[in-house]
Coordinates of C-alpha atoms in Angstrom, one line a residue:
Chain A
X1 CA 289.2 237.3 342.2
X2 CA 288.4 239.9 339.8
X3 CA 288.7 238.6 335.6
X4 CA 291.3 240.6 333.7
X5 CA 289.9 241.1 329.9
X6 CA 292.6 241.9 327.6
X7 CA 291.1 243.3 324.3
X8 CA 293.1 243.9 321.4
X9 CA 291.9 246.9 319.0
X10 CA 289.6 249.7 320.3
X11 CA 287.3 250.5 317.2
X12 CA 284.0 250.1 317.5
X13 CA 284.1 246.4 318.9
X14 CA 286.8 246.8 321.0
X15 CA 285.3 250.4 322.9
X16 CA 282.0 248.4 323.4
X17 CA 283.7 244.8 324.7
X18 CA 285.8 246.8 327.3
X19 CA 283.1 249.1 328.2
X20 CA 280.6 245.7 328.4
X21 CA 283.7 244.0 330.2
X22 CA 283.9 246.6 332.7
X23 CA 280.4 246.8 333.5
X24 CA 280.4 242.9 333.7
X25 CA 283.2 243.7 336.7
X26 CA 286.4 242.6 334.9
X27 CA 289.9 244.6 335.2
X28 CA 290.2 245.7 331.5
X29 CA 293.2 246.4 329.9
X30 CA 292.5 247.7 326.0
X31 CA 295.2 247.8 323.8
X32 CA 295.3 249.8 320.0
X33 CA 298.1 250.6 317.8
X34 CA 297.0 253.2 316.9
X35 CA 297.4 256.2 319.9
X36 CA 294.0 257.0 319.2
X37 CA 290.8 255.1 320.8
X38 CA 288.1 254.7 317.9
X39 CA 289.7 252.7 315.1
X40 CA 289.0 253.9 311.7
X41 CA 285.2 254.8 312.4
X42 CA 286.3 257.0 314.2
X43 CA 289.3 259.0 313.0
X44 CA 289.5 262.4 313.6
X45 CA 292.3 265.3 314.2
X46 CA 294.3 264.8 317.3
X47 CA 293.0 268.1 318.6
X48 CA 289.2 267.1 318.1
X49 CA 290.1 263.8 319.9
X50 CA 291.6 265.4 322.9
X51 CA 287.7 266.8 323.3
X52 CA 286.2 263.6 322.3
X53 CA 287.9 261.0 323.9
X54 CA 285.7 257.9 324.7
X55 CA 284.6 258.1 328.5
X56 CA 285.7 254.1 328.4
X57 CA 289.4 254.9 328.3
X58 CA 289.0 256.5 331.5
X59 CA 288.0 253.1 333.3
X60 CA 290.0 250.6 332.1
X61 CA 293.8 249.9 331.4
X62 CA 294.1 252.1 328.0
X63 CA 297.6 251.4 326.2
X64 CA 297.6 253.3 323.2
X65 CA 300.2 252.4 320.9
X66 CA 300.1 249.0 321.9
X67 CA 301.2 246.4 319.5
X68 CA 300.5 242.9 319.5
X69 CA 303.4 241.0 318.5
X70 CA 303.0 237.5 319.5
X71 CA 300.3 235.0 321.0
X72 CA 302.0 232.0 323.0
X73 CA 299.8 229.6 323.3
X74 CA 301.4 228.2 326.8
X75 CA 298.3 225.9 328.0
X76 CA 295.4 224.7 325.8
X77 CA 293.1 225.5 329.0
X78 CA 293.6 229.2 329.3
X79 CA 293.2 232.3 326.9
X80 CA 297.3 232.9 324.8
X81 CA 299.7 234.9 326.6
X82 CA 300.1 238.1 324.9
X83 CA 303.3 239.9 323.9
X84 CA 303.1 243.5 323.6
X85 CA 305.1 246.4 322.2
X86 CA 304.3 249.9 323.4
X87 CA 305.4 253.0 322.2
X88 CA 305.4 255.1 319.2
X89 CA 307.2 253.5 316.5
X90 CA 311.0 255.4 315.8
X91 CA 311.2 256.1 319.7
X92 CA 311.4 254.1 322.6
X93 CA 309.3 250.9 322.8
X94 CA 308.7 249.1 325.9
X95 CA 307.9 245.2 326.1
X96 CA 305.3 243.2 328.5
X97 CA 303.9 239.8 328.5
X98 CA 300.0 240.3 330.0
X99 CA 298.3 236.8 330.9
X100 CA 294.5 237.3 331.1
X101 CA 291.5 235.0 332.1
X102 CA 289.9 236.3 328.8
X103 CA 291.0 238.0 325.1
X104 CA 288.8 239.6 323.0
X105 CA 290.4 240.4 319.6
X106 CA 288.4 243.2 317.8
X107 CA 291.7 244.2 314.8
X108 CA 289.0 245.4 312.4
X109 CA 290.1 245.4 309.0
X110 CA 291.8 246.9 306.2
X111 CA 291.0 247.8 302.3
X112 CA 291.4 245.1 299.9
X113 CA 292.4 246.6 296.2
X114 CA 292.8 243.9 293.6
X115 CA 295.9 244.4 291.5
X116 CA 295.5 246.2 288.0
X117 CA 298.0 247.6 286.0
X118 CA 300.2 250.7 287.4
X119 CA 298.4 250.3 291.0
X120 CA 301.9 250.9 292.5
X121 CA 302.4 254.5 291.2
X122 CA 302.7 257.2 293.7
X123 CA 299.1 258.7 293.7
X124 CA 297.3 255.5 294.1
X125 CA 295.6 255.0 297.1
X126 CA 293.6 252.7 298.7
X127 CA 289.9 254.5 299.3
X128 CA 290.8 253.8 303.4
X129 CA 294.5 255.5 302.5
X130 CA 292.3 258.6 301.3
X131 CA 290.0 258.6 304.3
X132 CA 292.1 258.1 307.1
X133 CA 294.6 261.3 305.5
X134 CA 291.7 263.5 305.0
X135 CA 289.2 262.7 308.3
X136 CA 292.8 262.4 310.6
X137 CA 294.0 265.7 309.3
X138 CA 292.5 267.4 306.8
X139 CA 294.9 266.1 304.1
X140 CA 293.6 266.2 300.2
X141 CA 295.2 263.2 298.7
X142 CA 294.9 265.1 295.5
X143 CA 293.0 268.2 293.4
X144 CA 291.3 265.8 290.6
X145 CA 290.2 262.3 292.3
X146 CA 288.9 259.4 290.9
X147 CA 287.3 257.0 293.1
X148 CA 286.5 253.2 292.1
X149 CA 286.0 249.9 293.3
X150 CA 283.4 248.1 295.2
X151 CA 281.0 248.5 298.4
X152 CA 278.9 251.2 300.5
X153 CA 282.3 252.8 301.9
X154 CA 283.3 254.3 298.5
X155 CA 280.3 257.0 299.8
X156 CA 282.0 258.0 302.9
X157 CA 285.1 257.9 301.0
X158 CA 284.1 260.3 298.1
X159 CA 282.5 263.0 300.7
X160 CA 285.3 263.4 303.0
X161 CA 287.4 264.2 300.0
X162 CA 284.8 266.5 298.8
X163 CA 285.0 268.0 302.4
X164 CA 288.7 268.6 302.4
X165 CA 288.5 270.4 298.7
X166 CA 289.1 267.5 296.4
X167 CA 287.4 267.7 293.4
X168 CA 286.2 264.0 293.2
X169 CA 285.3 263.0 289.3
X170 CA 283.5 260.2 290.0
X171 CA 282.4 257.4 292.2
X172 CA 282.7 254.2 290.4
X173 CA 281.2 250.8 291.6
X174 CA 282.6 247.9 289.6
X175 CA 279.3 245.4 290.4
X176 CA 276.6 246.2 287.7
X177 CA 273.4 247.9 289.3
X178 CA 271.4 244.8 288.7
X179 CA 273.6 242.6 290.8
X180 CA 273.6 245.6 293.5
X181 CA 269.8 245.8 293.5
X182 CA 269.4 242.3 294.1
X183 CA 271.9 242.1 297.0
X184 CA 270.5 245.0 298.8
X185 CA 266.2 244.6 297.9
X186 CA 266.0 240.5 299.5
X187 CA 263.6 240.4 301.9
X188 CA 263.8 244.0 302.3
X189 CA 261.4 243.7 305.4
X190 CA 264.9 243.2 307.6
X191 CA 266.9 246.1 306.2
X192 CA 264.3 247.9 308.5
X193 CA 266.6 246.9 310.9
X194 CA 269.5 248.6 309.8
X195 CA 267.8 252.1 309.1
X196 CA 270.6 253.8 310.9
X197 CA 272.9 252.3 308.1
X198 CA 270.5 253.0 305.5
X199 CA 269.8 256.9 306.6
X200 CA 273.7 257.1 306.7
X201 CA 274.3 256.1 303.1
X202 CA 271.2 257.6 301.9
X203 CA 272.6 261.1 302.9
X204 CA 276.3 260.9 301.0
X205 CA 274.5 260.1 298.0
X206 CA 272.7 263.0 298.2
X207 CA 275.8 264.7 299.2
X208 CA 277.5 263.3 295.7
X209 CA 274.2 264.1 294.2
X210 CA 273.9 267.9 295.4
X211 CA 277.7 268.4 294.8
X212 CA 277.3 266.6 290.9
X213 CA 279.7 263.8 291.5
X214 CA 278.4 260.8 289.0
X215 CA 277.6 257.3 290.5
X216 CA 277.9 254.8 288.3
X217 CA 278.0 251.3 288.3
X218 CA 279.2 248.6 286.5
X219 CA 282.5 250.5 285.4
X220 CA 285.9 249.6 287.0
X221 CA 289.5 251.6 286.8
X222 CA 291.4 248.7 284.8
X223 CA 294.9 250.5 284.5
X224 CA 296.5 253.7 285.8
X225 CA 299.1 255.4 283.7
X226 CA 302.0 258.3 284.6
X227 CA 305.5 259.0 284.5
X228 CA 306.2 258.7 288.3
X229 CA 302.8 259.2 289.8
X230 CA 299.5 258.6 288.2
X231 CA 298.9 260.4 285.7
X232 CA 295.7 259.4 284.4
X233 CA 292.9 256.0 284.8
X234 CA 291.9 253.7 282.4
X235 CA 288.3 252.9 283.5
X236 CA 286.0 250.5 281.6
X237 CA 282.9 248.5 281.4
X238 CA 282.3 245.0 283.3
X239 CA 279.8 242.9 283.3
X240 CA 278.7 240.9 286.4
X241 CA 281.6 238.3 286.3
X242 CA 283.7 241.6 286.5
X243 CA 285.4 240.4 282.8
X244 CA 285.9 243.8 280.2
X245 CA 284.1 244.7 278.0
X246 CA 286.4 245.0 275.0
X247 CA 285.8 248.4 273.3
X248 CA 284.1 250.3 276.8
X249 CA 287.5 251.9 277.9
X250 CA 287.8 255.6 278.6
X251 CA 290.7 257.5 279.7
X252 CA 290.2 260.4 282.4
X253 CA 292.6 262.7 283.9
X254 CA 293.4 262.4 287.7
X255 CA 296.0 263.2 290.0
X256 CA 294.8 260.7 292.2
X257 CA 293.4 257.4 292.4
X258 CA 291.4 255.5 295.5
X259 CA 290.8 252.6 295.0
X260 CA 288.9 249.6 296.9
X261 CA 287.0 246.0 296.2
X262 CA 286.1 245.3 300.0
X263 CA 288.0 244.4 303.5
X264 CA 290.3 241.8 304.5
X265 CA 290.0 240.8 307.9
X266 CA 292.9 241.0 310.0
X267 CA 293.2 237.4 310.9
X268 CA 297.1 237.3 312.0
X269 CA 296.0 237.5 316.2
X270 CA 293.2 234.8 315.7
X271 CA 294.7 232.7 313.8
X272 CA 298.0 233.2 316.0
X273 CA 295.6 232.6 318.7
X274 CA 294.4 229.1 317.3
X275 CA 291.4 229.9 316.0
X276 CA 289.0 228.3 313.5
X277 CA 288.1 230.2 310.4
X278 CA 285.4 229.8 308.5
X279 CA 284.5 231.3 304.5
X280 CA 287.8 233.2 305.7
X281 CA 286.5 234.8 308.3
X282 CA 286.5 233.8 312.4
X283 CA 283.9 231.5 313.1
X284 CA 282.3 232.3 316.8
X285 CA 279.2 230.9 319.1
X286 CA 276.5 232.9 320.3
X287 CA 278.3 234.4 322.9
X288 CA 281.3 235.9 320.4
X289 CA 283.4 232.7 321.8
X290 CA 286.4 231.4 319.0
X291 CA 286.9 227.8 318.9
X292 CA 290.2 228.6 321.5
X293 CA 289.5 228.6 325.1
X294 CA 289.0 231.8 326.4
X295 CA 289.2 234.1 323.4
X296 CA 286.0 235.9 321.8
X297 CA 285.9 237.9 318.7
X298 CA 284.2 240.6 317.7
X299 CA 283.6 243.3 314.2
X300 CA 285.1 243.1 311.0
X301 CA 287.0 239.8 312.1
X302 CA 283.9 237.6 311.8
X303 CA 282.6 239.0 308.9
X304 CA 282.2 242.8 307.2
X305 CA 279.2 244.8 308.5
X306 CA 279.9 247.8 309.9
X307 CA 280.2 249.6 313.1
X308 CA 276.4 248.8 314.4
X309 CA 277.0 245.5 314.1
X310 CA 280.9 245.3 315.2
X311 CA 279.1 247.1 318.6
X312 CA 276.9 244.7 319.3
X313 CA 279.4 241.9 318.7
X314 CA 281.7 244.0 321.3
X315 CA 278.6 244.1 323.6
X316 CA 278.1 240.3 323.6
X317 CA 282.0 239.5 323.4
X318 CA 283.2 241.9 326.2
X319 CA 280.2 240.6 328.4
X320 CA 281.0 237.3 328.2
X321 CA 284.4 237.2 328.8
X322 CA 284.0 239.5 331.8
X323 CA 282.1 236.9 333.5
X324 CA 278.5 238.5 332.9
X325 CA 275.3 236.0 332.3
X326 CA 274.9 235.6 328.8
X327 CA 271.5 235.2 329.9
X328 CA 271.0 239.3 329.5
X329 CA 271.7 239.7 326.3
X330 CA 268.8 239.4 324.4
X331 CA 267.9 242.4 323.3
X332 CA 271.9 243.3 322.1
X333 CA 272.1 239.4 320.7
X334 CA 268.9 240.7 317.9
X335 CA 270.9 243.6 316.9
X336 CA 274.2 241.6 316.6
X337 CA 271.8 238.8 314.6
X338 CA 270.6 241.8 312.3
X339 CA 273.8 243.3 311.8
X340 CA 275.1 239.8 310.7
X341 CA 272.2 240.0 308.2
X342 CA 273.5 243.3 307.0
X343 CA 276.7 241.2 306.4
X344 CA 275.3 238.8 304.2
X345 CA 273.4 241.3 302.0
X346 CA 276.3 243.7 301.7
X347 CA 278.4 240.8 300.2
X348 CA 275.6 239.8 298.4
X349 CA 275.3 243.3 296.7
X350 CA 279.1 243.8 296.2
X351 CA 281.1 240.6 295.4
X352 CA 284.4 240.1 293.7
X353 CA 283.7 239.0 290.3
X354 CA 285.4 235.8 289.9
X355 CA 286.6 237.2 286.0
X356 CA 288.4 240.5 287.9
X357 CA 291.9 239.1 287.0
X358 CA 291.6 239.3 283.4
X359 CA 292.4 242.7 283.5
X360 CA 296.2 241.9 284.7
X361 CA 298.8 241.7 282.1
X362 CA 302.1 240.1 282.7
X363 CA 304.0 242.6 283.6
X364 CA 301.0 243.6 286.1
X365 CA 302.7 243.8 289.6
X366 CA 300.9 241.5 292.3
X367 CA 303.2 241.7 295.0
X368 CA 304.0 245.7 295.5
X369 CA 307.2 244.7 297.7
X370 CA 309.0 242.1 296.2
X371 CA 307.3 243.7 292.8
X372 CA 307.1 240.3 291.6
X373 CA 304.5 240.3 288.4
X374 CA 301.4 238.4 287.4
X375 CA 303.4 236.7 284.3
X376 CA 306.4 235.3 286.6
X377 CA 303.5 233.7 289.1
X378 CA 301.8 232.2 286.3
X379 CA 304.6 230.6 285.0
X380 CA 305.6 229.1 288.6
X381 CA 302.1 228.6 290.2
X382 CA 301.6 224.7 288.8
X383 CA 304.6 223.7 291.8
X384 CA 303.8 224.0 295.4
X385 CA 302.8 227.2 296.9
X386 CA 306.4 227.6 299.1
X387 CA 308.1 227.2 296.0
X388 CA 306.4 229.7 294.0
X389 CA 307.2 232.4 297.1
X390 CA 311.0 231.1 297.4
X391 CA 311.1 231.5 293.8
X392 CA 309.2 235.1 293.1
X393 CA 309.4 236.4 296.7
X394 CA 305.8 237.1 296.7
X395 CA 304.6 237.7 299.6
X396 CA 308.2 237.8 301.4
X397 CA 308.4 241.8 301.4
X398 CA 307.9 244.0 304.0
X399 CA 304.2 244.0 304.3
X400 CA 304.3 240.5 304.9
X401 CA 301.4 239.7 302.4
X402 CA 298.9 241.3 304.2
X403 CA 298.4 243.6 300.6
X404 CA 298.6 240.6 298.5
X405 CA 297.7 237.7 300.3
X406 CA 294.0 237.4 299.5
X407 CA 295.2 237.5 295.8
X408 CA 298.4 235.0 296.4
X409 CA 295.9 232.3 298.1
X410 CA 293.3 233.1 295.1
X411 CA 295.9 232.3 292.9
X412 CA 298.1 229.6 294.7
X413 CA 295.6 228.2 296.9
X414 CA 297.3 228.7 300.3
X415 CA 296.1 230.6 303.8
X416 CA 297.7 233.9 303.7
X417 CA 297.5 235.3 307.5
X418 CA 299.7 232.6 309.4
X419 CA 302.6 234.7 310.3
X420 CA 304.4 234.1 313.9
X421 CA 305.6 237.7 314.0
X422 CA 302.4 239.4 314.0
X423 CA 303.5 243.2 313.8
X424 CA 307.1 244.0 313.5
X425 CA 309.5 243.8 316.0
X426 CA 312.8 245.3 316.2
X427 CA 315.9 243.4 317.0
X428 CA 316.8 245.4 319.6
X429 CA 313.3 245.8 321.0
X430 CA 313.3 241.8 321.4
X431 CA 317.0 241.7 323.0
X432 CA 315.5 243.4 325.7
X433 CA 313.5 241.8 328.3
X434 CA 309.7 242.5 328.4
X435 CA 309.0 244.5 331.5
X436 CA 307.5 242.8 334.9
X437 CA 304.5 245.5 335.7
X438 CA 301.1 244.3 334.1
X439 CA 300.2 248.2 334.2
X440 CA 300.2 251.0 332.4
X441 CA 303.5 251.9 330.1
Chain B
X1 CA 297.6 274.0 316.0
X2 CA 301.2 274.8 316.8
X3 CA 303.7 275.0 313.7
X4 CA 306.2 272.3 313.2
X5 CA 309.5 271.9 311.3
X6 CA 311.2 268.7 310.0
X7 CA 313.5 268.0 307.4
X8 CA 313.3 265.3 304.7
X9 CA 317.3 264.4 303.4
X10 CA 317.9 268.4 304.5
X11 CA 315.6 269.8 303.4
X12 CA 313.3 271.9 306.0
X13 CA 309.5 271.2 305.4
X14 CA 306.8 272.8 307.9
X15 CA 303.2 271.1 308.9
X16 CA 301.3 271.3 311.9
X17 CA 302.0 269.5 315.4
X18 CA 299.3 266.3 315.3
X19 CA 300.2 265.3 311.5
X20 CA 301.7 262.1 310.6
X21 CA 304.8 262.7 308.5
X22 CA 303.1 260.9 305.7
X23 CA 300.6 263.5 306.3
X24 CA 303.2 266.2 306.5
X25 CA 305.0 265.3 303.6
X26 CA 301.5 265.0 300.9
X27 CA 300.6 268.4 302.2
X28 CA 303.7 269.7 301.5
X29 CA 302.9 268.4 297.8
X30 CA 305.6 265.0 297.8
X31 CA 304.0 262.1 296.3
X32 CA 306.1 259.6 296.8
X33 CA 309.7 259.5 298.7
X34 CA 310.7 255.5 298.8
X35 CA 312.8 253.4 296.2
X36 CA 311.1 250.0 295.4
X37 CA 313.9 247.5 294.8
X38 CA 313.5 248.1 290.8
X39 CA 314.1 251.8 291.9
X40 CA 310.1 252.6 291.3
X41 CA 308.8 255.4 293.7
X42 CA 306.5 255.0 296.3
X43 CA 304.5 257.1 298.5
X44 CA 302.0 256.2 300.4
X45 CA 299.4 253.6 299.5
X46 CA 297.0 251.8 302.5
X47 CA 297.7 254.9 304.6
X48 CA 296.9 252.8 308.0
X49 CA 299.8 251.3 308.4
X50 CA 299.3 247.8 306.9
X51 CA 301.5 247.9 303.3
X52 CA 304.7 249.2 304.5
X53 CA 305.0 251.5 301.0
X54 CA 305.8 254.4 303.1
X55 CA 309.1 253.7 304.7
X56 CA 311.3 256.6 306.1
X57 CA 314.1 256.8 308.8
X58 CA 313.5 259.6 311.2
X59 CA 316.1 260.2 313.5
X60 CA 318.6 257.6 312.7
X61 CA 315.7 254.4 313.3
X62 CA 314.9 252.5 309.9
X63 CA 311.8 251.8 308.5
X64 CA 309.8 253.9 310.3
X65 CA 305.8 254.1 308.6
X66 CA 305.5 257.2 307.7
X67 CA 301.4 256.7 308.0
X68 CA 301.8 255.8 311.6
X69 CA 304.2 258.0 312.7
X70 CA 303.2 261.5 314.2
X71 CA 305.7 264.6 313.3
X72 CA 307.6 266.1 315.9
X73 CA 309.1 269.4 315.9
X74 CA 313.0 268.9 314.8
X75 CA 312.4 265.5 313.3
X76 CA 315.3 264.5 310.9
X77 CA 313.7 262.3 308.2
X78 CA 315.3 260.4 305.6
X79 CA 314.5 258.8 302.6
X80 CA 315.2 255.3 302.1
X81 CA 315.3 252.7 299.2
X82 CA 315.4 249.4 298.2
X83 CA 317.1 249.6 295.3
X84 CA 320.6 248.1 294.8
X85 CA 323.0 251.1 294.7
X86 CA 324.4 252.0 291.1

């Protein structure tokens, strides 16, 4: 009997697994969101897309639009069953329940922005907000931008705003140079590996370079300020603990701020689906495999390394659970093994400086939804974690945590992606019954 | 690409067919349009769908992400807000 692969998220990962899957002879069915195929990566105007679709979509089960709300975990011998919700969101969503020999979960990731003060005024972006708006459709998220925070994506970031007329002021990486240098120059002999990756960033800084936008490092936006929407940013020195160097601050004037310190995983599906985590990210064998029986893993879920690498993970993952020989996967096993390299060097050259908080003040929001402040968690965080959210509702709003989360369990020491709702669900929508067909909506 | 009208609590706004409202709206120079429960504004923020900031209803169905959500011609979109009512 012919496998049937469900894989969840069609980015980079996800396009290769179903694509692997397929070739491996499984029945794929790949689900997304989003209604596009490519995941962030690969975001572009729906009119480009409609030229560009990935030839992949055209061989498998493609639900765009599709939602995972739920993993029951019916039988610890076979892969969850998984509850979808299809449909664009404000018009009619269908449910069905699909129950596949394998799942591959490939969710990607989202930007991580520490809290400062003012983040939550209009005109503050995450650096992924800005992206997504500008690459998707040609949106400026402002005239004067000021982008900050930590990582290789600020590059990408800073040049698509450049290439949708923003005038970007300057790219700021928090992590002093010397701390960046040593991260990315270890035993440079395997960044050979990743030249692709290297060639890639090499050219947006000589983008920023041509088109005078200043790098600099070791400087940090530490408050934004405006009556109603930002205004202007409060940027400052930091040294390589990320604490402020009293006396360094600067004020510039900005209509928009993007700002990002790395990725947080989206962990809800495999920790739903009972997987082990490890360093906070999903901890897989060789062959992509999680610790739950018959569900693999693959991109920014096991760690943050960028589409090469999340494609070579799909490869392996989307092999393997289509029932193909792991035997034949040597060559794409080395470039997944590099890519994992690239990983540990890219965290390596851009950490969170442990010292990053002491630029909150007490009024300092930390949860934007319940807008419950870095003062009132202080004062509540020596009782038990549940109490402190019961108390503060931090964490309770609307996002669910998944913007402050990392923060809440650096603060209050608890795992912040164990939600049984995954994505939300209306009332309504859940009333209904899910729909028999294991087909196409 | 084809034209579009909406309106955003009456009043008409135009964009282009493919644009997210949250898209629709920025272009059309709004920075924020949601109520935080302190009454703050809010706009949009992770612009992928993860941090819920951008809230609207459109067409009578609540909380609606406006980052998520591609604009359709005709599309009645209102504001909503957190905030206790005076």
């Amino acid at each position: 009997m012919t496998r049937h692969v469900v894989i969840v998220g069609a980015g980079p990962a996800g396009l290769a697994a179903a694509t692997a899957a397929v070739r491996a002879g499984a029945q794929v069915t790949l689900l997304d969101a989003a209604d596009q195929a490519g995941g962030q990566y690969h975001r572009m105007p729906l009119d480009t897309y409609e030229t560009k679709r990935p030839r992949i979509l055209e061989r498998c089960d493609w639900w765009p639009g599709g939602a995972v709300w739920a993993l029951e975990r019916h039988d610890e011998r076979r892969p969850p069953r998984v509850h979808v919700i299809s449909g664009p969101d404000g018009g009619t969503r269908r449910r069905h329940v699909l129950e596949p020999d394998a799942l591959v979960l490939a969710p990607g990731a989202h930007d991580r922005t520490l809290p400062f003060p003012g983040w939550e005024l209009p005109g503050v972006f995450t650096a992924g907000a800005a992206q997504a708006l500008a690459k998707g459709e040609g949106v400026a998220v402002g005239d004067r931008v000021l982008v900050a925070g930590s990582g290789p994506f600020l590059l990408p970031v800073a040049a698509s705003l450049l290439a949708v007329g923003s005038h970007v002021t300057a790219v700021l990486e928090a992590n002093p140079a010397a701390t960046v240098l040593r991260g990315w120059t270890q035993s440079p002999w395997r960044l050979a590996a990743q030249a692709g990756k290297a060639a890639e960033l090499a050219a947006y800084a000589a983008l920023l370079a041509r088109r005078r936008v200043p790098y600099r490092t070791g400087r940090a936006v530490i408050e934004a300020r405006g009556d109603g929407r930002v205004e202007e940013a409060v940027t400052a020195r930091l040294r390589a603990d990320w604490s402020v160097v009293a006396g360094s601050e600067r004020t510039t004037a900005v209509d928009a701020l993007c700002v990002t310190h790395g990725f947080s995983p989206q962990l809800e599906l495999p920790v739903a689906a009972g997987c082990a985590l490890r360093d906070g990210f999903v901890l897989v064998d060789e062959d992509q495999a999680t610790s739950s029986t018959g569900v693999y893993a693959a991109g920014e879920v096991t760690g943050i390394a960028g589409a090469p690498a999340a494609r070579a993970e799909g490869v392996v993952a989307g092999w393997v659970a289509g029932g193909g020989s792991p035997a034949r996967l040597r060559t794409v096993r080395r470039r997944r093994d590099e890519g994992r390299t690239f990983a540990v060097r890219l965290a390596a050259a851009h950490p969170i400086g442990r010292r990053w908080s002491g630029w909150l003040r007490p009024d300092t929001l930390v949860c934007r939804c319940e807008e419950t402040d870095y003062g009132t968690l202080c004062r509540t965080a020596d009782v038990s974690a549940r109490a402190v959210r019961l108390a503060t509702r931090a964490g309770l709003g609307p996002c669910q945590a998944r913007i402050c989360g990392p923060t809440l369990a650096e603060l209050l020491d608890t795992n912040p992606h164990d939600r049984p709702i995954i994505s939300p669900i209306r009332l309504g929508e859940l009333a209904n019954p899910p729909e028999e067909k294991e087909s196409t909506p | 690409m084809r034209p579009i009208r909406i309106s955003l609590d009456g009043d008409p706004l135009t964009g282009s067919d493919g644009q997210t409202i949250a898209g629709l709206l920025l272009a059309a120079g709004l920075r924020s349009w949601r109520r935080a429960p302190s009454g703050a504004p809010r706009g949009v923020f992770c612009g992928i769908g993860v941090c819920f900031d951008c809230l609207v209803t459109v067409n009578g169905v609540r909380d609606v992400r406006a980052c998520r959500s591609r604009a359709r011609d005709g599309d009645v979109v209102t504001t909503q807000s957190r905030a206790e009512a005076p």
